[in-house]
Short mmCIF file of C-alpha atoms and ligand atoms in Angstrom, two decimals:
data_model
loop_
_atom_site.label_atom_id
_atom_site.label_comp_id
_atom_site.label_asym_id
_atom_site.label_seq_id
_atom_site.Cartn_x
_atom_site.Cartn_y
_atom_site.Cartn_z
CA UNK K 25 44.14 -68.43 82.78
CA UNK K 26 42.36 -65.12 83.00
CA UNK K 27 43.96 -64.07 79.76
CA UNK K 28 42.83 -67.32 78.14
CA UNK K 29 39.25 -66.85 79.33
CA UNK K 30 39.19 -63.28 78.10
CA UNK K 31 40.71 -64.12 74.72
CA UNK K 32 38.47 -67.12 74.22
CA UNK K 33 35.43 -64.85 74.24
CA UNK K 34 36.93 -62.54 71.65
CA UNK K 35 35.74 -62.41 68.07
CA UNK K 36 39.28 -61.84 66.87
CA UNK K 37 40.66 -65.12 65.51
CA UNK K 38 44.22 -64.52 66.66
CA UNK K 39 43.03 -63.80 70.20
CA UNK K 40 41.10 -67.06 70.21
CA UNK K 41 44.13 -68.83 68.87
CA UNK K 42 46.22 -67.41 71.70
CA UNK K 43 43.61 -68.60 74.15
CA UNK K 44 43.70 -72.06 72.59
CA UNK K 45 47.46 -72.18 73.04
CA UNK K 46 47.20 -70.91 76.60
CA UNK K 47 44.70 -73.63 77.44
CA UNK K 48 46.92 -76.22 75.86
CA UNK K 49 49.89 -74.96 77.81
CA UNK K 50 47.95 -75.02 81.06
CA UNK K 51 46.43 -78.39 80.20
CA UNK K 52 49.87 -79.96 79.91
CA UNK K 53 50.85 -78.38 83.22
CA UNK K 54 47.67 -79.65 84.89
CA UNK K 55 48.51 -83.21 83.82
CA UNK K 56 51.99 -82.96 85.23
CA UNK K 57 50.73 -81.53 88.50
CA UNK K 58 47.75 -83.87 88.72
CA UNK K 59 45.51 -80.84 89.01
CA UNK K 60 42.05 -82.23 88.19
CA UNK K 61 40.13 -78.98 88.44
CA UNK K 62 42.57 -77.15 86.16
CA UNK K 63 42.53 -80.07 83.76
CA UNK K 64 38.75 -79.92 83.34
CA UNK K 65 38.76 -76.16 82.89
CA UNK K 66 41.47 -76.39 80.23
CA UNK K 67 39.75 -79.20 78.36
CA UNK K 68 36.55 -77.16 78.27
CA UNK K 69 38.53 -74.15 77.11
CA UNK K 70 40.31 -76.16 74.42
CA UNK K 71 37.05 -77.58 73.11
CA UNK K 72 35.37 -74.18 73.04
CA UNK K 73 38.23 -72.30 71.36
CA UNK K 74 39.16 -75.25 69.16
CA UNK K 75 35.67 -75.37 67.73
CA UNK K 76 35.75 -71.65 67.07
CA UNK K 77 39.01 -72.15 65.18
CA UNK K 78 37.68 -75.27 63.48
CA UNK K 79 40.43 -77.40 64.95
CA UNK K 80 39.60 -81.06 65.45
CA UNK K 81 38.95 -81.35 69.20
CA UNK K 82 37.39 -84.80 69.30
CA UNK K 83 40.28 -86.12 71.39
CA UNK K 84 39.76 -83.43 74.01
CA UNK K 85 36.05 -84.18 74.09
CA UNK K 86 36.76 -87.87 74.57
CA UNK K 87 39.26 -87.09 77.27
CA UNK K 88 36.77 -84.90 79.07
CA UNK K 89 34.08 -87.57 78.76
CA UNK K 90 36.45 -90.19 80.14
CA UNK K 91 37.38 -88.00 83.04
CA UNK K 92 33.74 -87.43 83.90
CA UNK K 93 32.97 -91.16 83.69
CA UNK K 94 35.96 -91.89 85.85
CA UNK K 95 34.77 -89.38 88.41
CA UNK K 96 31.29 -90.94 88.48
CA UNK K 97 32.76 -94.40 88.86
CA UNK K 98 35.06 -93.22 91.57
CA UNK K 99 32.18 -91.69 93.49
CA UNK K 100 30.10 -94.85 93.06
CA UNK K 101 32.76 -97.37 94.03
CA UNK K 102 34.75 -95.20 96.38
CA UNK K 103 38.00 -96.19 94.75
CA UNK K 104 40.11 -95.41 91.75
CA UNK K 105 38.64 -96.44 88.47
CA UNK K 106 40.94 -98.02 85.90
CA UNK K 107 42.74 -95.39 83.93
CA UNK K 108 41.59 -94.64 80.48
CA UNK K 109 44.06 -96.26 78.14
CA UNK K 110 45.65 -94.20 75.47
CA UNK K 111 45.64 -95.86 72.09
CA UNK K 112 48.83 -97.79 71.39
CA UNK K 113 50.71 -96.57 68.37
CA UNK K 114 50.06 -99.85 66.57
CA UNK K 115 46.33 -99.23 66.85
CA UNK K 116 46.63 -96.05 64.88
CA UNK K 117 45.28 -96.49 61.43
CA UNK K 118 47.28 -94.52 58.93
CA UNK K 119 44.68 -94.82 56.22
CA UNK K 120 42.06 -92.39 57.47
CA UNK K 121 40.92 -90.36 54.51
CA UNK K 122 42.51 -86.93 54.30
CA UNK K 123 44.76 -87.69 57.24
CA UNK K 124 48.15 -86.08 56.98
CA UNK K 125 51.13 -88.27 57.74
CA UNK K 126 54.80 -87.67 58.35
CA UNK K 127 56.81 -88.91 55.38
CA UNK K 128 60.34 -88.07 56.34
CA UNK K 129 62.43 -86.28 58.89
CA UNK K 130 65.96 -85.07 58.42
CA UNK K 131 68.53 -82.55 59.55
CA UNK K 132 69.49 -79.85 57.15
CA UNK K 133 72.91 -78.21 57.58
CA UNK K 134 73.66 -78.36 61.24
CA UNK K 135 70.64 -76.78 62.73
CA UNK K 136 67.39 -77.27 60.89
CA UNK K 137 65.03 -80.13 61.49
CA UNK K 138 62.88 -80.65 58.42
CA UNK K 139 59.67 -82.66 58.61
CA UNK K 140 57.94 -83.52 55.38
CA UNK K 141 54.29 -84.52 55.29
CA UNK K 142 52.07 -86.27 52.82
CA UNK K 143 50.14 -83.09 52.13
CA UNK K 144 50.41 -79.38 52.87
CA UNK K 145 50.03 -78.33 56.49
CA UNK K 146 47.15 -75.96 57.09
CA UNK K 147 47.35 -72.97 59.42
CA UNK K 148 45.25 -74.54 62.12
CA UNK K 149 47.09 -77.85 62.05
CA UNK K 150 50.17 -76.71 63.92
CA UNK K 151 50.20 -75.48 67.48
CA UNK K 152 53.24 -74.66 69.51
CA UNK K 153 53.60 -73.88 73.16
CA UNK K 154 56.24 -73.70 75.86
CA UNK K 155 56.46 -75.19 79.32
CA UNK K 156 59.11 -73.58 81.47
CA UNK K 157 60.04 -74.77 84.95
CA UNK K 158 62.62 -72.15 85.71
CA UNK K 159 63.29 -73.42 89.22
CA UNK K 160 64.07 -76.88 87.92
CA UNK K 161 65.98 -75.55 84.91
CA UNK K 162 63.62 -77.45 82.72
CA UNK K 163 62.43 -75.82 79.53
CA UNK K 164 60.22 -77.38 76.93
CA UNK K 165 59.05 -76.33 73.54
CA UNK K 166 56.25 -78.40 72.12
CA UNK K 167 54.93 -78.69 68.57
CA UNK K 168 51.58 -80.39 68.06
CA UNK K 169 50.83 -81.26 64.49
CA UNK K 170 47.58 -82.62 63.19
CA UNK K 171 49.14 -85.64 61.51
CA UNK K 172 50.14 -89.19 62.10
CA UNK K 173 53.41 -90.99 62.44
CA UNK K 174 53.43 -94.49 61.06
CA UNK K 175 56.51 -95.39 63.07
CA UNK K 176 57.03 -95.78 66.78
CA UNK K 177 58.34 -93.06 69.04
CA UNK K 178 61.63 -91.63 67.84
CA UNK K 179 64.49 -90.13 69.76
CA UNK K 180 66.23 -87.41 67.84
CA UNK K 181 69.50 -85.95 68.93
CA UNK K 182 71.01 -82.54 68.66
CA UNK K 183 73.77 -81.58 71.00
CA UNK K 184 72.26 -78.15 71.65
CA UNK K 185 69.26 -79.88 73.17
CA UNK K 186 69.02 -82.22 76.15
CA UNK K 187 66.25 -84.23 74.64
CA UNK K 188 64.09 -84.30 71.52
CA UNK K 189 61.20 -86.68 71.24
CA UNK K 190 58.78 -87.28 68.44
CA UNK K 191 55.70 -89.37 69.14
CA UNK K 192 52.06 -89.88 68.39
CA UNK K 193 50.46 -87.92 71.24
CA UNK K 194 46.95 -89.01 70.47
CA UNK K 195 45.07 -90.39 67.52
CA UNK K 196 45.37 -87.19 65.51
CA UNK K 197 48.29 -85.38 66.99
CA UNK K 198 51.94 -85.80 66.33
CA UNK K 199 53.97 -84.20 69.08
CA UNK K 200 57.57 -83.05 69.07
CA UNK K 201 59.00 -82.09 72.42
CA UNK K 202 62.29 -80.23 72.70
CA UNK K 203 63.70 -80.18 76.20
CA UNK K 204 66.64 -78.26 77.50
CA UNK K 205 68.13 -76.79 80.66
CA UNK K 206 67.96 -73.26 79.32
CA UNK K 207 65.25 -71.37 77.55
CA UNK K 208 64.60 -72.64 74.05
CA UNK K 209 64.67 -70.07 71.30
CA UNK K 210 63.54 -71.52 68.02
CA UNK K 211 62.16 -70.31 64.77
CA UNK K 212 59.98 -72.38 62.57
CA UNK K 213 58.23 -72.07 59.26
CA UNK K 214 55.68 -74.02 57.30
CA UNK K 215 56.07 -74.18 53.55
CA UNK K 216 53.58 -76.44 51.85
CA UNK K 217 54.31 -79.96 53.02
CA UNK K 218 57.40 -78.99 55.01
CA UNK K 219 57.81 -77.85 58.56
CA UNK K 220 61.28 -76.54 59.31
CA UNK K 221 62.40 -75.95 62.88
CA UNK K 222 65.60 -74.02 63.38
CA UNK K 223 67.63 -74.84 66.47
CA UNK K 224 68.82 -71.93 68.54
CA UNK K 225 72.38 -73.08 68.98
CA UNK K 226 74.58 -73.47 66.01
CA UNK K 227 77.65 -75.50 65.23
CA UNK K 228 76.84 -78.38 67.44
CA UNK K 229 77.22 -81.96 66.52
CA UNK K 230 73.97 -83.71 65.85
CA UNK K 231 72.76 -87.12 65.09
CA UNK K 232 69.47 -88.59 64.22
CA UNK K 233 67.75 -91.80 63.40
CA UNK K 234 66.24 -91.71 59.95
CA UNK K 235 62.73 -93.06 59.58
CA UNK K 236 62.81 -96.56 58.24
CA UNK K 237 66.16 -98.06 58.81
CA UNK K 238 68.55 -99.46 61.25
CA UNK K 239 71.87 -97.68 61.08
CA UNK K 240 73.71 -100.31 63.06
CA UNK K 241 73.35 -102.51 60.00
CA UNK K 242 75.18 -99.98 57.84
CA UNK K 243 78.88 -100.66 57.48
CA UNK K 244 81.23 -97.86 56.59
CA UNK K 245 84.87 -98.22 55.65
CA UNK K 246 86.97 -95.11 56.11
CA UNK K 247 90.20 -95.07 54.19
CA UNK K 248 92.76 -92.57 55.53
CA UNK K 249 94.85 -91.82 52.46
CA UNK K 250 98.53 -92.77 52.19
CA UNK K 251 100.51 -93.77 55.32
CA UNK K 252 103.90 -95.17 56.25
CA UNK K 253 106.54 -94.51 53.59
CA UNK K 254 103.90 -92.74 51.49
CA UNK K 255 103.43 -89.31 53.10
CA UNK K 256 101.02 -88.14 50.42
CA UNK K 257 101.19 -84.44 49.69
CA UNK K 258 103.65 -82.38 51.72
CA UNK K 259 102.51 -78.80 51.85
CA UNK K 260 102.76 -75.57 53.76
CA UNK K 261 105.16 -75.84 56.74
CA UNK K 262 105.79 -79.42 55.66
CA UNK K 263 102.42 -80.53 56.90
CA UNK K 264 101.82 -84.03 55.62
CA UNK K 265 98.66 -85.34 54.00
CA UNK K 266 98.94 -88.78 55.62
CA UNK K 267 98.82 -87.24 59.11
CA UNK K 268 95.84 -84.97 58.44
CA UNK K 269 93.96 -87.80 56.69
CA UNK K 270 94.42 -90.12 59.66
CA UNK K 271 93.51 -87.51 62.28
CA UNK K 272 90.34 -86.58 60.41
CA UNK K 273 89.45 -90.22 59.77
CA UNK K 274 89.69 -91.07 63.47
CA UNK K 275 87.36 -88.24 64.36
CA UNK K 276 84.93 -89.31 61.66
CA UNK K 277 85.11 -92.90 62.88
CA UNK K 278 84.17 -91.85 66.41
CA UNK K 279 81.25 -89.69 65.28
CA UNK K 280 79.82 -92.36 62.97
CA UNK K 281 80.26 -95.00 65.65
CA UNK K 282 78.36 -92.82 68.14
CA UNK K 283 75.58 -92.43 65.62
CA UNK K 284 75.18 -96.18 65.43
CA UNK K 285 77.13 -97.18 62.34
CA UNK K 286 79.56 -100.04 62.11
CA UNK K 287 82.87 -98.51 61.10
CA UNK K 288 86.18 -99.97 59.91
CA UNK K 289 89.39 -98.23 58.91
CA UNK K 290 91.85 -99.40 56.29
CA UNK K 291 94.62 -98.19 58.59
CA UNK K 292 94.61 -97.08 62.21
CA UNK K 293 98.22 -95.99 62.42
CA UNK K 294 101.05 -94.71 60.26
CA UNK K 295 101.27 -97.77 58.07
CA UNK K 296 101.60 -98.28 54.34
CA UNK K 297 98.58 -99.84 52.63
CA UNK K 298 98.48 -100.55 48.91
CA UNK K 299 95.76 -98.79 46.94
CA UNK K 300 94.25 -102.06 45.73
CA UNK K 301 94.13 -103.52 49.25
CA UNK K 302 91.97 -100.66 50.46
CA UNK K 303 88.90 -101.49 48.37
CA UNK K 304 89.54 -105.22 48.82
CA UNK K 305 89.26 -104.58 52.54
CA UNK K 306 85.96 -102.72 52.07
CA UNK K 307 84.59 -105.54 49.92
CA UNK K 308 85.59 -108.11 52.52
CA UNK K 309 83.80 -106.12 55.21
CA UNK K 310 80.67 -105.93 53.03
CA UNK K 311 80.77 -102.17 53.44
CA UNK K 312 77.82 -100.04 52.37
CA UNK K 313 80.08 -97.05 51.77
CA UNK K 314 83.75 -96.50 51.11
CA UNK K 315 85.19 -93.09 52.01
CA UNK K 316 88.76 -92.33 51.06
CA UNK K 317 90.13 -89.29 52.90
CA UNK K 318 92.80 -87.08 51.35
CA UNK K 319 94.18 -83.56 51.17
CA UNK K 320 95.08 -81.85 47.95
CA UNK K 321 98.14 -79.86 46.91
CA UNK K 322 99.65 -77.84 44.07
CA UNK K 323 103.23 -76.90 43.18
CA UNK K 324 104.75 -74.19 45.36
CA UNK K 325 104.39 -71.36 42.84
CA UNK K 326 100.60 -71.81 43.06
CA UNK K 327 100.33 -72.28 46.82
CA UNK K 328 98.29 -69.15 47.32
CA UNK K 329 96.01 -69.82 44.40
CA UNK K 330 94.46 -73.22 44.99
CA UNK K 331 92.13 -73.92 47.88
CA UNK K 332 88.80 -75.50 48.66
CA UNK K 333 87.10 -78.76 49.49
CA UNK K 334 86.24 -81.19 46.72
CA UNK K 335 84.72 -84.64 46.47
CA UNK K 336 85.42 -87.14 43.72
CA UNK K 337 83.78 -90.29 42.49
CA UNK K 338 85.02 -92.78 39.96
CA UNK K 339 83.64 -92.42 36.50
CA UNK K 340 84.55 -92.52 32.85
CA UNK K 341 83.74 -88.83 32.66
CA UNK K 342 86.54 -86.65 33.79
CA UNK K 343 87.80 -83.13 33.52
CA UNK K 344 91.40 -82.12 33.01
CA UNK K 345 91.39 -80.87 36.57
CA UNK K 346 90.26 -84.18 37.98
CA UNK K 347 92.83 -85.98 35.83
CA UNK K 348 95.54 -83.94 37.51
CA UNK K 349 94.25 -84.74 40.99
CA UNK K 350 93.92 -88.40 40.05
CA UNK K 351 97.48 -88.43 38.75
CA UNK K 352 98.75 -87.31 42.17
CA UNK K 353 96.60 -89.76 44.11
CA UNK K 354 97.46 -92.63 41.76
CA UNK K 355 101.21 -92.35 42.28
CA UNK K 356 101.35 -95.63 44.18
CA UNK K 357 100.16 -97.56 41.14
CA UNK K 358 103.23 -96.39 39.27
CA UNK K 359 103.61 -98.20 35.99
CA UNK K 360 100.04 -99.40 35.80
CA UNK K 361 98.95 -98.97 32.23
CA UNK K 362 96.32 -96.48 31.25
CA UNK K 363 94.46 -99.39 29.61
CA UNK K 364 94.00 -101.07 32.98
CA UNK K 365 92.02 -98.09 34.19
CA UNK K 366 89.88 -98.11 31.05
CA UNK K 367 89.03 -101.77 31.62
CA UNK K 368 88.19 -101.12 35.24
CA UNK K 369 85.94 -98.21 34.33
CA UNK K 370 84.09 -100.20 31.70
CA UNK K 371 83.32 -102.89 34.25
CA UNK K 372 81.54 -100.46 36.53
CA UNK K 373 77.79 -100.44 36.49
CA UNK K 374 75.77 -97.28 35.99
CA UNK K 375 73.88 -97.63 39.26
CA UNK K 376 77.02 -97.65 41.34
CA UNK K 377 78.41 -94.61 39.55
CA UNK K 378 75.10 -92.85 40.12
CA UNK K 379 75.02 -93.80 43.82
CA UNK K 380 78.61 -92.63 44.29
CA UNK K 381 77.74 -89.37 42.60
CA UNK K 382 74.82 -88.84 44.99
CA UNK K 383 76.97 -89.69 47.97
CA UNK K 384 79.64 -87.25 46.80
CA UNK K 385 77.05 -84.48 46.56
CA UNK K 386 75.71 -85.17 50.07
CA UNK K 387 79.22 -85.17 51.55
CA UNK K 388 80.35 -82.06 49.72
CA UNK K 389 77.21 -80.10 50.66
CA UNK K 390 77.34 -81.08 54.31
CA UNK K 391 81.06 -80.47 54.76
CA UNK K 392 80.62 -76.90 53.60
CA UNK K 393 77.44 -76.39 55.60
CA UNK K 394 79.13 -77.62 58.75
CA UNK K 395 82.18 -75.42 58.31
CA UNK K 396 80.57 -72.22 57.12
CA UNK K 397 79.04 -71.49 60.49
CA UNK K 398 82.53 -70.79 61.82
CA UNK K 399 84.77 -70.40 58.82
CA UNK K 400 83.13 -68.04 56.41
CA UNK K 401 85.91 -68.06 53.88
CA UNK K 402 85.85 -71.82 53.36
CA UNK K 403 85.34 -72.61 49.71
CA UNK K 404 84.25 -75.65 47.80
CA UNK K 405 85.16 -76.77 44.32
CA UNK K 406 82.19 -79.06 43.95
CA UNK K 407 81.81 -82.69 43.04
CA UNK K 408 83.87 -84.11 40.22
CA UNK K 409 84.57 -87.46 38.71
CA UNK K 410 87.88 -88.94 37.78
CA UNK K 411 89.93 -92.11 37.39
CA UNK K 412 91.10 -92.80 40.95
CA UNK K 413 92.72 -96.19 41.49
CA UNK K 414 91.88 -96.19 45.16
CA UNK K 415 88.18 -96.34 44.21
CA UNK K 416 88.55 -99.04 41.57
CA UNK K 417 87.03 -102.38 42.47
CA UNK K 418 84.84 -101.10 45.29
CA UNK K 419 81.59 -103.04 45.27
CA UNK K 420 79.75 -100.23 47.07
CA UNK K 421 79.29 -96.49 46.52
CA UNK K 422 82.78 -95.06 46.93
CA UNK K 423 84.11 -91.53 47.02
CA UNK K 424 87.37 -89.70 47.57
CA UNK K 425 87.23 -86.58 49.69
CA UNK K 426 89.89 -83.91 49.28
CA UNK K 427 89.60 -82.09 52.60
CA UNK K 428 91.34 -79.03 51.25
CA UNK K 429 94.72 -77.91 49.96
CA UNK K 430 97.48 -78.69 52.39
CA UNK K 431 99.62 -76.42 50.23
CA UNK K 432 97.49 -73.32 50.83
CA UNK K 433 98.80 -71.27 53.82
CA UNK K 434 95.37 -70.57 55.36
CA UNK K 435 93.78 -73.87 54.53
CA UNK K 436 96.77 -75.89 55.70
CA UNK K 437 96.70 -74.16 59.09
CA UNK K 438 93.05 -75.10 59.43
CA UNK K 439 93.59 -78.66 58.27
CA UNK K 440 95.95 -79.37 61.14
CA UNK K 441 93.64 -77.68 63.66
CA UNK K 442 91.65 -80.20 65.69
CA UNK K 443 88.58 -78.00 66.04
CA UNK K 444 88.42 -77.53 62.30
CA UNK K 445 88.98 -81.24 61.74
CA UNK K 446 86.14 -82.05 64.13
CA UNK K 447 83.72 -79.74 62.36
CA UNK K 448 84.74 -81.12 59.00
CA UNK K 449 84.24 -84.68 60.28
CA UNK K 450 80.78 -83.76 61.57
CA UNK K 451 79.97 -82.44 58.10
CA UNK K 452 81.03 -85.71 56.48
CA UNK K 453 79.01 -87.70 59.02
CA UNK K 454 75.97 -85.51 58.35
CA UNK K 455 76.43 -86.19 54.65
CA UNK K 456 76.47 -89.93 55.34
CA UNK K 457 73.26 -89.58 57.37
CA UNK K 458 71.57 -87.63 54.62
CA UNK K 459 72.72 -90.13 52.00
CA UNK K 460 71.23 -93.05 53.89
CA UNK K 461 68.04 -91.23 54.71
CA UNK K 462 67.50 -90.64 50.99
CA UNK K 463 68.89 -93.99 49.87
CA UNK K 464 68.00 -96.51 52.56
ZN1 ZN G 27 95.99 -88.30 48.76
#
């Protein structure tokens, strides 16, 4: 408090700013401790320093006024006056001229929370402070942003953090509170309209609720490739594609389910399912996405050469490379004529191809981002399109993920490793989240 008082009198702007933050910090503490005297002092300090910094302090002035009225009433009536009511979020009018509003919020890779606003954030529109209760193992990091949220309070989740809340704190302030049982180390940066907050812990699973949608309404069909008499690719140490695909799919199912999606699998055990029946199943379930999960392979003489994650979507455009992969994955169709595929491809509409392409990009990007924290050498071969029978007939965006080469000695060892599978599944789930947040 002494430091705040001293700094508030300074002519140096950064000292005043520090004082402002100190007051804010102490103000929050005073509310929690019901310390009226401290509360008044802090409000006065906030108003004084805020004005110096040209920060909008009208809310603090109102609060102070209310407190004084309440005190007068209390003295007059000898009992508690009704509490001043905070404005309900529905009373907030998002149309105030020049008011900044939150447009979107999303997770980037595994550890960055990105908030995008309707206009650029100015220097004095973001204040951060910490509240640490070391004895209670309660640590908070708070971001106050001069902006509005048109939605209700949101719970955001990141497994490195006990709690993350985003809410309209008062008429002009959007508040994000990170709470944890150990000290919170975060970095943040403002770039134009974006505020990026980097979590301290890496490689944790995360989930979040995108702004304007209800995930529980989204239906996802996961299709573990092959199964039963069809082992798929058999690679290094005779590891089998059908086993890896199912193990990964189960992990993905659990993560997506936890995040609120409705999830179905085309197979839950080691059973044979025809290629055509897989998309039929997804259509019957009215799925919003169809994800076919596979592992790639090459002939033994090339085992050491081919590796990397790749994601495919169905399209008339194809490379020689994707034709080769498609030829392996299409084995089940056997004698099906090439003409049949041409017909199927011509029936597809542009929008669905485009949506599948976007989905493939989101999955590919997020798989690599999720893995690279721990597995630096992981490589990706990008997004490609090709004539995959398993994707034909899907009435929703549909992609085929090749988790890696089960024929490559290093990659195969990872593919059967449950920790690696989990991290890969988290990456796919993040990709699904990102896809829906951009394409609600
Ligand atoms: Zn396969």
